[in-house]
Coordinates of C-alpha atoms and ligand atoms in Angstrom, one line a residue:
M22 CA 20.8 -2.5 -11.1
I23 CA 22.2 0.9 -9.9
L24 CA 22.0 1.5 -6.2
F25 CA 21.5 5.0 -4.8
K26 CA 21.6 5.9 -1.1
E27 CA 21.7 9.7 -1.5
A28 CA 18.6 11.7 -2.6
K29 CA 20.7 14.4 -4.4
A30 CA 22.7 12.0 -6.5
L31 CA 19.5 10.1 -7.5
N32 CA 17.7 13.2 -8.3
Q33 CA 20.5 14.4 -10.5
F34 CA 20.8 11.0 -12.3
L35 CA 17.0 10.9 -13.0
S36 CA 16.8 14.5 -14.1
D37 CA 19.5 13.8 -16.7
Q38 CA 17.6 10.7 -17.8
K39 CA 14.4 12.7 -18.1
K40 CA 16.1 15.4 -20.1
N41 CA 17.0 12.7 -22.6
G42 CA 13.3 11.8 -22.9
T43 CA 13.5 8.7 -20.7
T44 CA 10.2 7.7 -19.0
I45 CA 10.5 6.7 -15.4
G46 CA 8.3 4.0 -13.7
F47 CA 8.5 4.2 -9.9
F48 CA 7.2 1.9 -7.2
P49 CA 7.8 2.8 -3.5
T50 CA 8.1 0.0 -1.0
M51 CA 9.0 -0.7 2.6
G52 CA 11.0 -3.8 1.6
A53 CA 10.3 -7.5 2.5
L54 CA 9.5 -7.8 -1.2
H55 CA 7.1 -10.4 -2.6
N56 CA 5.4 -11.1 -5.9
G57 CA 2.9 -8.3 -5.3
H58 CA 5.8 -5.9 -5.5
I59 CA 7.3 -7.7 -8.5
S60 CA 4.0 -7.3 -10.3
L61 CA 4.5 -3.5 -9.9
L62 CA 8.0 -3.8 -11.3
D63 CA 6.7 -5.9 -14.2
Q64 CA 4.2 -3.1 -15.0
A65 CA 6.8 -0.4 -14.7
K66 CA 9.1 -2.3 -17.1
K67 CA 6.3 -2.7 -19.7
E68 CA 5.3 0.9 -19.6
A69 CA 8.4 3.0 -18.8
Q70 CA 12.0 3.0 -20.0
L71 CA 13.5 3.1 -16.6
S72 CA 12.2 1.2 -13.5
I73 CA 13.0 2.3 -10.0
C74 CA 12.1 0.8 -6.7
S75 CA 12.6 2.5 -3.3
I76 CA 13.0 0.6 0.0
F77 CA 12.4 2.7 3.0
V78 CA 10.6 1.7 6.2
N79 CA 9.0 5.1 6.9
P80 CA 8.9 5.7 10.6
T81 CA 6.3 8.5 10.3
Q82 CA 3.5 6.2 9.1
F83 CA 3.6 3.7 12.0
N84 CA 1.1 4.7 14.6
N85 CA 2.2 1.7 16.6
P86 CA 6.0 1.8 17.6
D87 CA 6.0 -2.0 18.1
D88 CA 4.8 -2.6 14.6
F89 CA 7.6 -0.4 13.3
K90 CA 10.2 -2.3 15.4
K91 CA 8.9 -5.6 14.1
Y92 CA 8.5 -4.7 10.5
P93 CA 10.3 -7.4 8.5
V94 CA 13.6 -6.5 6.9
T95 CA 15.0 -8.9 4.2
L96 CA 17.3 -6.6 2.3
E97 CA 19.7 -9.1 0.7
K98 CA 16.8 -11.2 -0.6
D99 CA 15.0 -8.0 -1.8
I100 CA 18.1 -7.0 -3.8
D101 CA 18.4 -10.4 -5.3
L102 CA 14.8 -10.4 -6.3
L103 CA 15.0 -7.0 -7.9
V104 CA 18.1 -7.9 -9.8
S105 CA 16.7 -11.2 -11.0
H106 CA 13.5 -9.4 -12.3
G107 CA 15.5 -6.7 -14.1
C108 CA 14.9 -3.6 -11.9
D109 CA 17.1 -0.7 -13.2
V110 CA 17.5 1.4 -10.1
L111 CA 17.1 0.9 -6.3
F112 CA 16.9 3.8 -3.9
L113 CA 17.8 2.8 -0.4
P114 CA 17.9 6.0 1.7
S115 CA 18.5 6.6 5.4
V116 CA 16.0 8.5 7.5
E117 CA 18.3 11.6 7.2
E118 CA 18.1 11.5 3.4
I119 CA 14.3 11.5 3.5
Y120 CA 13.9 13.8 6.4
P121 CA 17.0 16.0 6.5
P122 CA 17.6 18.3 9.4
G123 CA 15.3 21.3 9.1
Y124 CA 12.8 19.3 7.0
K125 CA 9.3 20.5 7.6
A126 CA 6.6 17.9 7.3
G127 CA 3.6 18.9 5.2
V128 CA 0.1 18.7 6.5
Y129 CA -2.3 17.2 4.0
D130 CA -6.1 17.9 3.9
L131 CA -7.4 14.5 3.1
G132 CA -10.9 15.1 4.2
T133 CA -12.9 12.1 5.3
L134 CA -10.4 9.7 3.6
E135 CA -8.4 10.2 6.7
T136 CA -11.1 9.6 9.3
V137 CA -12.7 6.4 8.0
L138 CA -11.5 2.8 8.1
E139 CA -7.6 2.7 8.3
G140 CA -7.7 6.4 9.1
H141 CA -9.9 5.8 12.1
Y142 CA -7.9 2.8 13.4
R143 CA -4.5 4.2 12.6
P144 CA -4.5 7.9 13.5
G145 CA -1.7 9.8 11.7
H146 CA -0.9 6.9 9.4
F147 CA -2.0 8.6 6.2
Q148 CA -0.3 11.9 7.0
G149 CA 2.9 9.8 7.4
V150 CA 2.3 8.0 4.1
C151 CA 1.7 11.4 2.4
Q152 CA 4.9 12.9 3.9
V153 CA 7.1 10.1 2.6
V154 CA 5.4 9.7 -0.8
D155 CA 5.5 13.5 -1.4
R156 CA 9.2 13.5 -0.5
L157 CA 9.9 10.5 -2.7
L158 CA 8.1 12.0 -5.6
E159 CA 10.1 15.2 -5.2
I160 CA 13.3 13.2 -5.4
V161 CA 12.3 10.7 -8.1
N162 CA 9.9 12.9 -10.2
P163 CA 8.6 9.8 -12.0
T164 CA 6.4 9.6 -15.1
F165 CA 4.4 6.7 -13.6
L166 CA 3.8 5.8 -10.0
Y167 CA 2.7 2.2 -9.3
L168 CA 0.8 1.1 -6.2
G169 CA -1.0 -2.1 -5.3
Q170 CA -4.7 -2.3 -4.8
K171 CA -4.3 -4.3 -1.7
D172 CA -3.9 -1.0 0.1
F173 CA -7.1 0.3 -1.3
Q174 CA -7.5 3.3 0.9
Q175 CA -3.8 4.2 0.5
C176 CA -4.4 4.4 -3.3
Q177 CA -7.2 6.8 -2.8
V178 CA -5.1 8.9 -0.4
I179 CA -2.2 9.1 -2.8
Q180 CA -4.5 10.0 -5.6
K181 CA -5.7 12.8 -3.4
L182 CA -2.2 13.8 -2.5
L183 CA -1.3 14.1 -6.2
S184 CA -4.2 16.4 -6.8
L185 CA -3.5 18.5 -3.6
T186 CA 0.1 19.0 -4.6
G187 CA -0.5 19.5 -8.3
R188 CA 1.9 16.5 -9.0
N189 CA -0.9 14.9 -11.0
E190 CA 0.2 17.2 -13.8
Q191 CA 3.6 15.3 -14.0
V192 CA 2.9 11.8 -12.7
T193 CA 0.3 9.2 -13.7
L194 CA -0.9 6.8 -11.0
R195 CA -1.3 3.2 -11.9
I196 CA -3.0 0.8 -9.6
S197 CA -2.2 -2.9 -9.9
P198 CA -4.5 -5.8 -8.9
T199 CA -3.8 -7.5 -5.6
V200 CA -1.6 -10.6 -6.0
R201 CA -2.7 -13.6 -3.9
E202 CA -1.2 -16.8 -2.6
K203 CA -2.9 -20.0 -4.0
D204 CA -5.2 -20.1 -1.0
G205 CA -6.4 -16.6 -1.5
L206 CA -4.3 -14.8 1.1
A207 CA -3.3 -11.3 -0.2
M208 CA 0.5 -11.1 -0.4
S209 CA 1.9 -8.8 2.2
S210 CA 5.2 -8.2 3.9
R211 CA 3.5 -8.7 7.2
N212 CA 2.6 -12.3 6.2
L213 CA 6.3 -13.2 7.0
R214 CA 5.5 -12.7 10.7
L215 CA 2.6 -15.1 10.8
S216 CA 3.2 -18.4 12.7
Q217 CA 2.2 -21.6 11.0
S218 CA -1.2 -21.8 12.7
Q219 CA -1.9 -18.1 12.0
R220 CA -0.9 -18.6 8.4
A221 CA -3.4 -21.4 8.1
L222 CA -6.1 -19.2 9.4
A223 CA -5.3 -16.0 7.4
P224 CA -7.0 -17.0 4.1
A225 CA -10.3 -16.7 5.9
L226 CA -10.1 -12.9 5.3
F227 CA -10.4 -13.3 1.6
E228 CA -13.0 -16.1 2.0
E229 CA -15.2 -13.7 3.9
L230 CA -14.7 -11.0 1.3
R231 CA -15.7 -13.4 -1.4
K232 CA -18.8 -14.5 0.6
S233 CA -19.9 -10.9 1.0
K234 CA -19.6 -10.3 -2.7
E235 CA -21.8 -13.4 -3.3
A236 CA -24.4 -12.4 -0.7
L237 CA -24.6 -8.7 -1.7
P238 CA -27.5 -9.1 -4.3
S239 CA -29.7 -10.9 -1.8
K240 CA -28.8 -9.8 1.8
P241 CA -28.9 -6.5 3.6
I242 CA -25.3 -5.0 4.0
E243 CA -25.6 -4.8 7.8
V244 CA -26.3 -8.6 8.0
I245 CA -23.4 -9.4 5.6
K246 CA -21.1 -7.4 7.8
Q247 CA -22.2 -8.9 11.1
E248 CA -22.0 -12.4 9.7
A249 CA -18.4 -11.8 8.4
M250 CA -17.3 -10.3 11.7
R251 CA -18.8 -13.1 13.7
S252 CA -17.2 -15.8 11.5
L253 CA -13.8 -14.2 11.7
T254 CA -14.0 -13.6 15.4
E255 CA -15.0 -17.3 15.9
K256 CA -11.9 -18.3 14.0
G257 CA -9.6 -16.3 16.3
F258 CA -9.3 -12.9 14.6
V259 CA -9.7 -9.7 16.4
V260 CA -11.6 -7.6 13.8
D261 CA -11.1 -3.8 13.5
Y262 CA -13.7 -3.5 10.8
F263 CA -15.5 -5.3 8.0
E264 CA -17.2 -2.7 5.8
I265 CA -18.8 -2.4 2.4
V266 CA -18.5 1.1 1.1
D267 CA -18.6 3.4 -1.9
T268 CA -15.4 2.8 -4.0
Q269 CA -14.9 6.6 -4.4
T270 CA -15.8 8.1 -1.1
L271 CA -15.2 5.1 1.2
L272 CA -18.5 6.0 3.0
P273 CA -21.4 3.6 3.5
V274 CA -23.1 2.7 0.3
N275 CA -26.6 4.1 0.0
D276 CA -27.2 3.4 -3.7
R277 CA -26.5 -0.2 -4.5
A278 CA -26.0 0.6 -8.2
K279 CA -22.8 2.5 -7.3
P280 CA -19.5 0.6 -7.3
A281 CA -18.7 -0.7 -3.9
V282 CA -15.8 -2.4 -2.2
A283 CA -15.7 -4.7 0.8
L284 CA -12.7 -4.0 3.1
V285 CA -11.5 -5.8 6.2
A286 CA -8.8 -5.2 8.8
A287 CA -8.2 -7.8 11.5
F288 CA -5.5 -9.0 13.9
L289 CA -4.1 -12.5 14.2
G290 CA -2.1 -12.2 17.5
D291 CA -0.2 -8.8 17.1
I292 CA -0.1 -9.0 13.3
R293 CA -2.7 -6.7 11.6
L294 CA -3.8 -7.8 8.2
I295 CA -5.9 -5.9 5.6
D296 CA -7.6 -7.0 2.4
N297 CA -10.4 -5.8 0.1
L298 CA -12.5 -6.9 -2.8
P299 CA -14.6 -4.9 -5.2
V300 CA -18.1 -6.4 -4.8
N301 CA -20.2 -5.1 -7.7
Ligands
LIG39 O1 2.5 0.6 0.9 C1 3.7 0.8 1.4 O2 4.5 0.0 1.4 C2 4.0 2.2 2.0 O3 2.9 2.7 2.6 C3 4.6 3.2 1.0 C4 3.6 3.6 -0.1 C5 5.8 2.6 0.4 C6 5.0 4.5 1.7 O4 5.9 4.2 2.7

């Protein structure tokens, strides 16, 4: 695996590769890698000739400074994992490489995608995600971009970013299914921070999503939501939201024939977990 720390050197290397007709599969991460990330690498390796991972804990997407400070960092393990799964290139930039002096952050018109769900509870988060992904795409200029469906709203936001910036002409977005632990818990870097007792409780999020899917044909959505929130609260979660929304707009579903997704965000202690499940 080739390691790059400088944006310019990486950009030059990848431009040369592209000139030779090499296709590039890119998956951006914030490290603390797990099998969800490895599934993105596997997809990249299947589809593209060169796989590249970035590890950068992007400060501009953390609306909560404490969450940023406590974000897990496991760099040596990450590198071992990438090498053992055959990743070709790792980009490991400093903050200055991503946001050099004089860098002007873009402002992205994300419409209601930015005001609902995660957008509502994490103000500014998606602008930060767009800033870093836009900048990473500028540097990497990949053929394929791989994201995990666990961050459902982020996938929609980045799809929108690609069309706003015209990058959808050069890069194809691929969304990979959520990878879960045996007990259903969605893999997430933040799971590393859970205590033993919190870890034992955490699969309840997926359990409630599954129950909501089962209940959808026979129960009013409002009742399903209330029951899920009550059950999670009783178990010790502090719930930000449990919603069933239109897959495209992320707004409440009016027409039950349309594809819908159930999404949940809840705290166990100071650790905020999210998950989702398409429900019809
Ligand atoms: O999903 C993530 O890990 C991050 O939001 C991303 C896409 C790497 C941008 O920092």
